[in-house]
Coordinates of N, CA and C in Angstrom, one line a residue:
X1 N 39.5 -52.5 -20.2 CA 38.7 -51.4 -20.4 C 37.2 -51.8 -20.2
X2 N 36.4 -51.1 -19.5 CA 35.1 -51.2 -19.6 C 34.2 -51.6 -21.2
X3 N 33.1 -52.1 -20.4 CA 32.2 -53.0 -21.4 C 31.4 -51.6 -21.8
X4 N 30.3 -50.7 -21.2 CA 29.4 -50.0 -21.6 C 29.5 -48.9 -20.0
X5 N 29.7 -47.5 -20.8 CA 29.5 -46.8 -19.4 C 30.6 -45.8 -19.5
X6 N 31.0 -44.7 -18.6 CA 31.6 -43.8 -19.1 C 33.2 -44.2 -18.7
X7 N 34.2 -43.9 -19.6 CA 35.3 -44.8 -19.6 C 36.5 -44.0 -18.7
X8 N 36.8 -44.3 -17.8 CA 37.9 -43.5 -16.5 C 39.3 -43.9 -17.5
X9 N 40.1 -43.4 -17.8 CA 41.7 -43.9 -18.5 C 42.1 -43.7 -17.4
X10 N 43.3 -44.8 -17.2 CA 44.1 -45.0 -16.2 C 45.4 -45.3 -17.3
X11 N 46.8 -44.8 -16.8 CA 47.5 -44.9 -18.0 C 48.9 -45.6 -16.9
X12 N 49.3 -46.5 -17.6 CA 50.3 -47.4 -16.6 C 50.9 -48.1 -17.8
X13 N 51.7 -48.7 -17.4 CA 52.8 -49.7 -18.3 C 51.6 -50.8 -18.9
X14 N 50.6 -50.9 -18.5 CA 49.9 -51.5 -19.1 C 49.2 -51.4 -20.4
X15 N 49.0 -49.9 -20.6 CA 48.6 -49.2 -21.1 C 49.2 -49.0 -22.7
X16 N 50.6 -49.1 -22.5 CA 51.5 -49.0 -23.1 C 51.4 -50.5 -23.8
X17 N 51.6 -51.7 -23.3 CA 51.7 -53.1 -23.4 C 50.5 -53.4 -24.1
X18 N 48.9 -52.4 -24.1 CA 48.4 -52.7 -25.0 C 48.2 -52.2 -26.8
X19 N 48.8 -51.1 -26.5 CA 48.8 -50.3 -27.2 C 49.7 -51.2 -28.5
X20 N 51.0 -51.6 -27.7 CA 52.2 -52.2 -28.5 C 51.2 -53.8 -29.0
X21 N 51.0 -54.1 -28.3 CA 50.6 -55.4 -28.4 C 49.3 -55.5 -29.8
X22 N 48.3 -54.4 -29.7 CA 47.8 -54.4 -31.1 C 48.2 -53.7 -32.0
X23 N 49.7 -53.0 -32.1 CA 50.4 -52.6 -33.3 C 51.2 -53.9 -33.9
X24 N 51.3 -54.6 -32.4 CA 52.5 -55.9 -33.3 C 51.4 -56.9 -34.1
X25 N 50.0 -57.2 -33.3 CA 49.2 -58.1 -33.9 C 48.9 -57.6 -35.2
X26 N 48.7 -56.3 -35.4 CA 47.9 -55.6 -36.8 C 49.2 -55.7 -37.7
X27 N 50.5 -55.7 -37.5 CA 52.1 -55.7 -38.0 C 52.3 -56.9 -38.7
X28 N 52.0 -58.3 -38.0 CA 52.1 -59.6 -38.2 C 50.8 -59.5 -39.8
X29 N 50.2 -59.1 -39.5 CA 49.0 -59.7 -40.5 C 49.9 -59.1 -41.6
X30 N 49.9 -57.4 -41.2 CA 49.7 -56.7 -42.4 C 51.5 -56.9 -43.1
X31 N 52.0 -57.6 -42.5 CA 53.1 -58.2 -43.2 C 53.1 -58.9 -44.4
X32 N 51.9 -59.9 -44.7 CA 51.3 -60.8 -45.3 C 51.0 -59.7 -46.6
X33 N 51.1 -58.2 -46.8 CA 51.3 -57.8 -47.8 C 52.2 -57.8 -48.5
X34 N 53.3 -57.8 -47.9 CA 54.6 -57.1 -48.5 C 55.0 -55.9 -48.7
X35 N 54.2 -55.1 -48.6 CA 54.6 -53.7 -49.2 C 54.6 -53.1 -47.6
X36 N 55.4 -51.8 -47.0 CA 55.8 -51.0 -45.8 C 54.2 -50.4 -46.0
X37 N 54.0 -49.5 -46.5 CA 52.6 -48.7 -46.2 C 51.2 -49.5 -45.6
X38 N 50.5 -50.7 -46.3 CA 49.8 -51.4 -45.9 C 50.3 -52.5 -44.7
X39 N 51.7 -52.6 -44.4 CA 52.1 -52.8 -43.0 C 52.2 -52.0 -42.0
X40 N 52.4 -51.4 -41.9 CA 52.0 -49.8 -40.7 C 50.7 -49.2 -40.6
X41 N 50.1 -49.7 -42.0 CA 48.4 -48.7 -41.6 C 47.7 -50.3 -41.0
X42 N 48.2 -51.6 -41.5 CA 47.6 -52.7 -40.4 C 47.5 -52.6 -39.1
X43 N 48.8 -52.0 -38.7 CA 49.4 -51.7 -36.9 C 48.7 -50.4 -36.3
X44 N 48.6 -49.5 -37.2 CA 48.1 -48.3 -36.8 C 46.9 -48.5 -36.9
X45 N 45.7 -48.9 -37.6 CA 44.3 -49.2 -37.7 C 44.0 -49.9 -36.7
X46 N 45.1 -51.3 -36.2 CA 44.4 -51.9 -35.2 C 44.5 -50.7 -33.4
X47 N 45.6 -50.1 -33.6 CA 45.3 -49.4 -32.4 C 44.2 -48.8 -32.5
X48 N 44.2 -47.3 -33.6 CA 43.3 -46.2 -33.4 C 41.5 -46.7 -33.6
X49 N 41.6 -48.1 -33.5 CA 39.8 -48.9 -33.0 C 39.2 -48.4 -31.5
X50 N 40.5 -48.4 -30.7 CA 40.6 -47.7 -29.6 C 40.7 -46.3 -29.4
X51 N 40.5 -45.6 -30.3 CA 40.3 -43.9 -30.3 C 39.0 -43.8 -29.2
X52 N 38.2 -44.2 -29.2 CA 36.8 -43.9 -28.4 C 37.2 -44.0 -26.8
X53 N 38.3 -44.9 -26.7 CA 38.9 -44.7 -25.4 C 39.6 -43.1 -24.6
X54 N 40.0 -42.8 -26.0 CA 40.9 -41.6 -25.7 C 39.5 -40.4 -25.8
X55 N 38.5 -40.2 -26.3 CA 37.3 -39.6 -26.2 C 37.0 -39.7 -25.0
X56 N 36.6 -40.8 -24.6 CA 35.6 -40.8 -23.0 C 36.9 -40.4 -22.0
X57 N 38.3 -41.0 -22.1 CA 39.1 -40.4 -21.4 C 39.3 -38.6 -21.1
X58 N 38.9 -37.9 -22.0 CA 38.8 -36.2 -22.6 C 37.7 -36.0 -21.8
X59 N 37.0 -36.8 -20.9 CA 35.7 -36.8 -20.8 C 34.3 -36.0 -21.3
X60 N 34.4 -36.6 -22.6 CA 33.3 -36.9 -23.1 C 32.3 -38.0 -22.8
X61 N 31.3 -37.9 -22.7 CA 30.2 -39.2 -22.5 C 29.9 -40.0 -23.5
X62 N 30.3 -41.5 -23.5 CA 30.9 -42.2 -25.0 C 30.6 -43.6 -24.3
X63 N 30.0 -44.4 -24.8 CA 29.7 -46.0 -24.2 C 31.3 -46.6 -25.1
X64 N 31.7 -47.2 -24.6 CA 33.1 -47.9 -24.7 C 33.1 -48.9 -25.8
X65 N 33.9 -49.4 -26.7 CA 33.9 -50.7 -27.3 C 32.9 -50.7 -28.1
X66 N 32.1 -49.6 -28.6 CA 31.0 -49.6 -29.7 C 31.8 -50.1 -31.3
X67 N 33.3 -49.2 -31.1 CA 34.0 -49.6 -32.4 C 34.3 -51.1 -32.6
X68 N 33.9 -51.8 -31.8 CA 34.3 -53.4 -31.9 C 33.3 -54.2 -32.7
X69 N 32.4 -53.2 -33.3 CA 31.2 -54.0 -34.2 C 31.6 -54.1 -35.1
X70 N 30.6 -54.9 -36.0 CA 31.0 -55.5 -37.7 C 30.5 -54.5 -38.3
X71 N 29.6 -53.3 -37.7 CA 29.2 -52.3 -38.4 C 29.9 -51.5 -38.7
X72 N 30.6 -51.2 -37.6 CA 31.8 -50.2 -37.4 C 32.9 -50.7 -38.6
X73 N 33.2 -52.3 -37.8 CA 34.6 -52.7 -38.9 C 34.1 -52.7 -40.7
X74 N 32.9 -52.6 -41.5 CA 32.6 -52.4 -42.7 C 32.2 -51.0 -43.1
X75 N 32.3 -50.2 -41.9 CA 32.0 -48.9 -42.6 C 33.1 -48.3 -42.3
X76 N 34.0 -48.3 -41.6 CA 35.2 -47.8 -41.8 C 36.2 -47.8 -42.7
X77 N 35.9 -49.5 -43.2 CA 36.9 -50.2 -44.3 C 36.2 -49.5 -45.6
X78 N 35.4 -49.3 -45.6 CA 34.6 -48.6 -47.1 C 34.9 -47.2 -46.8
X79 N 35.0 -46.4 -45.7 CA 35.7 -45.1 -45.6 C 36.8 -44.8 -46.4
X80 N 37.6 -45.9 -45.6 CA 39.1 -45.9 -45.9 C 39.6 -46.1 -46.8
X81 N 38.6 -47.0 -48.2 CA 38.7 -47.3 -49.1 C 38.7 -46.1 -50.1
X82 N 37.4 -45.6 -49.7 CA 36.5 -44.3 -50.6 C 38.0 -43.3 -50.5
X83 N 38.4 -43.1 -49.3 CA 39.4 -42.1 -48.9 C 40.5 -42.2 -50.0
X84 N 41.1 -43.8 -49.9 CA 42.5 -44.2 -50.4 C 42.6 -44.0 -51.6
X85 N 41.2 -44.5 -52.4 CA 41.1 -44.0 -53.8 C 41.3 -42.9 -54.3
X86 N 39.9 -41.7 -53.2 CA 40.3 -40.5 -54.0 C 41.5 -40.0 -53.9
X87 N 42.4 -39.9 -52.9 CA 43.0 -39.3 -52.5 C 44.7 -39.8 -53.1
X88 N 45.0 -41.1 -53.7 CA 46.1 -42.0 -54.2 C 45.7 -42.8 -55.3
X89 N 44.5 -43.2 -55.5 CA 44.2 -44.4 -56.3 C 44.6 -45.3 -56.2
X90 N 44.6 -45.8 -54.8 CA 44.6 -47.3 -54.2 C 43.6 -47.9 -54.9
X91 N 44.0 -49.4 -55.2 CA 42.7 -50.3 -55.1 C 42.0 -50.3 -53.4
X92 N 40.5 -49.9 -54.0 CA 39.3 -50.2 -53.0 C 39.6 -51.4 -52.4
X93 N 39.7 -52.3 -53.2 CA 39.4 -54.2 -52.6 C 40.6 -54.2 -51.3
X94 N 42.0 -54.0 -52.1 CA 43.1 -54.1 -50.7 C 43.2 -53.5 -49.8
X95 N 42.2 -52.0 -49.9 CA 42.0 -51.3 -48.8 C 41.3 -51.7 -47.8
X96 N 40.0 -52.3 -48.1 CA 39.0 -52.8 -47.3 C 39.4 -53.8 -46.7
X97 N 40.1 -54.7 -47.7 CA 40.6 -55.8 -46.9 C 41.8 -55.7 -45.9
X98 N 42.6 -54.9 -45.8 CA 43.6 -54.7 -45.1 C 43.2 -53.9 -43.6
X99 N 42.0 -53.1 -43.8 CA 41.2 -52.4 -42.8 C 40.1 -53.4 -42.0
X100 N 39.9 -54.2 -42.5 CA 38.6 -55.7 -42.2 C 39.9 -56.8 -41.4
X101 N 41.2 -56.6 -41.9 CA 42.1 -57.3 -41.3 C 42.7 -56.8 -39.9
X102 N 42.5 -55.0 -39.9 CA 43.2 -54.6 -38.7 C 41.7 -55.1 -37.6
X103 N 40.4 -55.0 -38.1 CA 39.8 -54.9 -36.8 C 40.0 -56.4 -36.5
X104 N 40.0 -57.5 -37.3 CA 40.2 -59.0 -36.9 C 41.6 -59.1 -35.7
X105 N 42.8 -58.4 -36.2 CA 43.5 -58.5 -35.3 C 43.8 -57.6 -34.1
X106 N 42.8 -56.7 -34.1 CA 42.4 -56.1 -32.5 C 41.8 -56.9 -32.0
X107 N 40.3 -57.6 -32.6 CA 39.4 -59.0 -31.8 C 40.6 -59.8 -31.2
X108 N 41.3 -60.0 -32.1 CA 42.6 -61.2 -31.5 C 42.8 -60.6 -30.1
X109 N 43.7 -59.7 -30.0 CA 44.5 -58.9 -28.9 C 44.0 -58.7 -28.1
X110 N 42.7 -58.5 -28.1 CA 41.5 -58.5 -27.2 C 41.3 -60.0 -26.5
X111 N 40.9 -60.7 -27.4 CA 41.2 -62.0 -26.5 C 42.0 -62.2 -26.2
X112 N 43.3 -62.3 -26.3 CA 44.5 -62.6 -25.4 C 44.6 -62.0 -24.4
X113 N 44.0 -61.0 -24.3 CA 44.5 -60.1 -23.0 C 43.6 -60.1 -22.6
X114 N 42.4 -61.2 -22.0 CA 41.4 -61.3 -21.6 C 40.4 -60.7 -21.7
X115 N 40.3 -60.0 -22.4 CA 38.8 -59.4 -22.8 C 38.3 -59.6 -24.3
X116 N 37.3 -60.9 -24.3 CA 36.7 -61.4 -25.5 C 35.2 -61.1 -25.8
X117 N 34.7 -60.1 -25.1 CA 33.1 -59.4 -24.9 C 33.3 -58.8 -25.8
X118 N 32.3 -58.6 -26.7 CA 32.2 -57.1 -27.7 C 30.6 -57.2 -28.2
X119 N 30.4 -55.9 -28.6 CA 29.1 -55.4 -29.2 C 28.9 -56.2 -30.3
X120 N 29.4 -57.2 -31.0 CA 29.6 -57.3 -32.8 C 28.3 -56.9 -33.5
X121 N 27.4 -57.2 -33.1 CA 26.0 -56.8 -34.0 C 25.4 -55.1 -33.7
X122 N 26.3 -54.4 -32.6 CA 25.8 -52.6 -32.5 C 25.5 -52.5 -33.9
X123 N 24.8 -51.8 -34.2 CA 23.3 -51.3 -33.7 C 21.7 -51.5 -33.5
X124 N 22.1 -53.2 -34.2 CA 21.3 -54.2 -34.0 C 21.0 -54.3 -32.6
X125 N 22.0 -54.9 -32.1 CA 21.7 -55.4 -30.5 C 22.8 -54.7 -29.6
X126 N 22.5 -54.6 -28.8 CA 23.6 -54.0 -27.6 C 23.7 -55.1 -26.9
X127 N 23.6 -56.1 -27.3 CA 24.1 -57.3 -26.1 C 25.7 -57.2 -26.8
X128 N 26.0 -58.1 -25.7 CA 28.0 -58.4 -25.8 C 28.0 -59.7 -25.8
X129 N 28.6 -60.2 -26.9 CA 28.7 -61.4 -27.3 C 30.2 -62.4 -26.9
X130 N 30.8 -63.2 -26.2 CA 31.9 -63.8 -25.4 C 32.5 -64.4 -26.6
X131 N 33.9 -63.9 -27.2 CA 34.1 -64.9 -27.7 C 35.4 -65.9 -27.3
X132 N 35.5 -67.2 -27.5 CA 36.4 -68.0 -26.8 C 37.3 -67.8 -26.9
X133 N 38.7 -68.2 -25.9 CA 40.2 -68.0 -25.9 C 40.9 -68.0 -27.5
X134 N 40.4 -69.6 -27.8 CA 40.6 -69.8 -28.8 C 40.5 -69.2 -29.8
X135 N 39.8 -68.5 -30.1 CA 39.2 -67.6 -31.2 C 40.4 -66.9 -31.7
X136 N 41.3 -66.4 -30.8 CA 42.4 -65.1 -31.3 C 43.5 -65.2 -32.6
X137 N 43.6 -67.3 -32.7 CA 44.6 -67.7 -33.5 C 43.8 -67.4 -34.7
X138 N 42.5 -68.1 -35.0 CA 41.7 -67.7 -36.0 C 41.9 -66.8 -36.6
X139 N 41.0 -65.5 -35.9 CA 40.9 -63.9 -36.1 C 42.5 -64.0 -36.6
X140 N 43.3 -64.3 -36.5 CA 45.0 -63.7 -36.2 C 44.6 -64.4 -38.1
X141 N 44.9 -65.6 -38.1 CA 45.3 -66.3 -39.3 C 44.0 -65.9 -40.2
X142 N 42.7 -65.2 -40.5 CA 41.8 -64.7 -40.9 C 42.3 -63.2 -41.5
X143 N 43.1 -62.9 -40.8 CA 44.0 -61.2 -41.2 C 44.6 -61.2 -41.9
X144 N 45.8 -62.5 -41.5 CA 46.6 -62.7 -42.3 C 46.0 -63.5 -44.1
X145 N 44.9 -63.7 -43.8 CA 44.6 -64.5 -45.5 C 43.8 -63.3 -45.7
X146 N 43.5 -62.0 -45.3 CA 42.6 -61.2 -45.7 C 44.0 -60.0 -46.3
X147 N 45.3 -59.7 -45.6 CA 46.0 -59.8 -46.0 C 47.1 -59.7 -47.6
X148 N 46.9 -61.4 -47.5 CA 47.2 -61.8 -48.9 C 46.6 -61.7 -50.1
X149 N 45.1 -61.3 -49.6 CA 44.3 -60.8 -50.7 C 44.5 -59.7 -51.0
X150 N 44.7 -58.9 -50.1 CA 45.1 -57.7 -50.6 C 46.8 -57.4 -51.6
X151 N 47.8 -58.1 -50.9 CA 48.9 -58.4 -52.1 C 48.9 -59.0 -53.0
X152 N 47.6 -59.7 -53.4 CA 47.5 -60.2 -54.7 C 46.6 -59.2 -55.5
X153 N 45.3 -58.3 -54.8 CA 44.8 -57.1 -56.1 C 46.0 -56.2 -56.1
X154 N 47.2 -55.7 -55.5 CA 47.7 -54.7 -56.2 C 49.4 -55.3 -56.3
X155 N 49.2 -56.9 -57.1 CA 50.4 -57.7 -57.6 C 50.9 -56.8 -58.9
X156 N 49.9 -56.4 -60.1 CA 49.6 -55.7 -60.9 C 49.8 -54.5 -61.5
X157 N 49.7 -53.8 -59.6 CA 49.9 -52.1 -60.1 C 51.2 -52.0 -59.8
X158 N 52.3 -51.2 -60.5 CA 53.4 -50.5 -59.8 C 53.2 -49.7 -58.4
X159 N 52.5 -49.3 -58.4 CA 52.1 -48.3 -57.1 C 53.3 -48.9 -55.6
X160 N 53.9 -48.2 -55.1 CA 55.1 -48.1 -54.3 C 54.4 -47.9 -53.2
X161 N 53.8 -49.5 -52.3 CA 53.4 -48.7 -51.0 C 54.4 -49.5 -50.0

């Protein structure tokens, strides 16, 4: 996918291969919960980071990969949090963390599949920062301990997720 600039979708088996490939990464972590629900919203969160793709694809005019920031990944997890509470009375803390975990393992997926560029400081800076091959086991094992925090604040509650 393009770095900055209006985004052309091209939709191929590749397409597909990515898609799967950051539901299984965001699956792996969000496993590290134990419970089905915070396993599937790991897999599903790491895809729909890539919603902006399917925007510029609608053609809309949308700079690409803006959601790959720390801005983005903390204000969504506080969304998602604010949401989960009112709406179920999740714990906040396992929310955020389990949402701070899907963008870690989209970063992963992203570097494996060769594209390690991202905005991380938007709206600070618009530079794109490289991050190394190596980086993806990190991010990967970083989910997974972000994760475990989350099955340890809701060790406590009965809540069936």
């Amino acid at each position: 996918f393009p770095a900055l600039g209006h985004y052309r979708g091209v939709y191929s088996p590749a397409l597909l291969a990515e898609v799967g490939g950051h539901f299984v990464f965001g699956l792996v972590a969000g496993a590290a919960t134990g419970r089905l629900l915070p396993v599937v919203l790991a897999g599903l969160e790491a895809v729909l980071i890539d919603s902006d793709h399917l925007i510029a694809a609608a053609g809309f005019s949308i700079d690409a990969r803006l959601s790959h920031s720390l801005f983005f990944a903390l204000l969504s997890s506080l969304l998602i949090a604010w949401a989960g509470r009112r709406a179920f009375g999740l714990s906040s803390y396992g929310l955020v963390a389990v949402t701070l975990a899907s963008f870690l393992t989209h970063l992963a997926f992203d570097i494996v599949s060769g594209d390690g560029s991202f905005p991380l400081f938007f709206p600070l800076s618009v530079g794109f920062y490289d991050l190394p091959y190596l980086t993806w086991p990190i991010l990967e094992v970083g989910a997974v301990c972000l994760c475990l925090s989350a099955r340890r604040s809701w060790r406590s509650r009965p809540i069936l997720l």
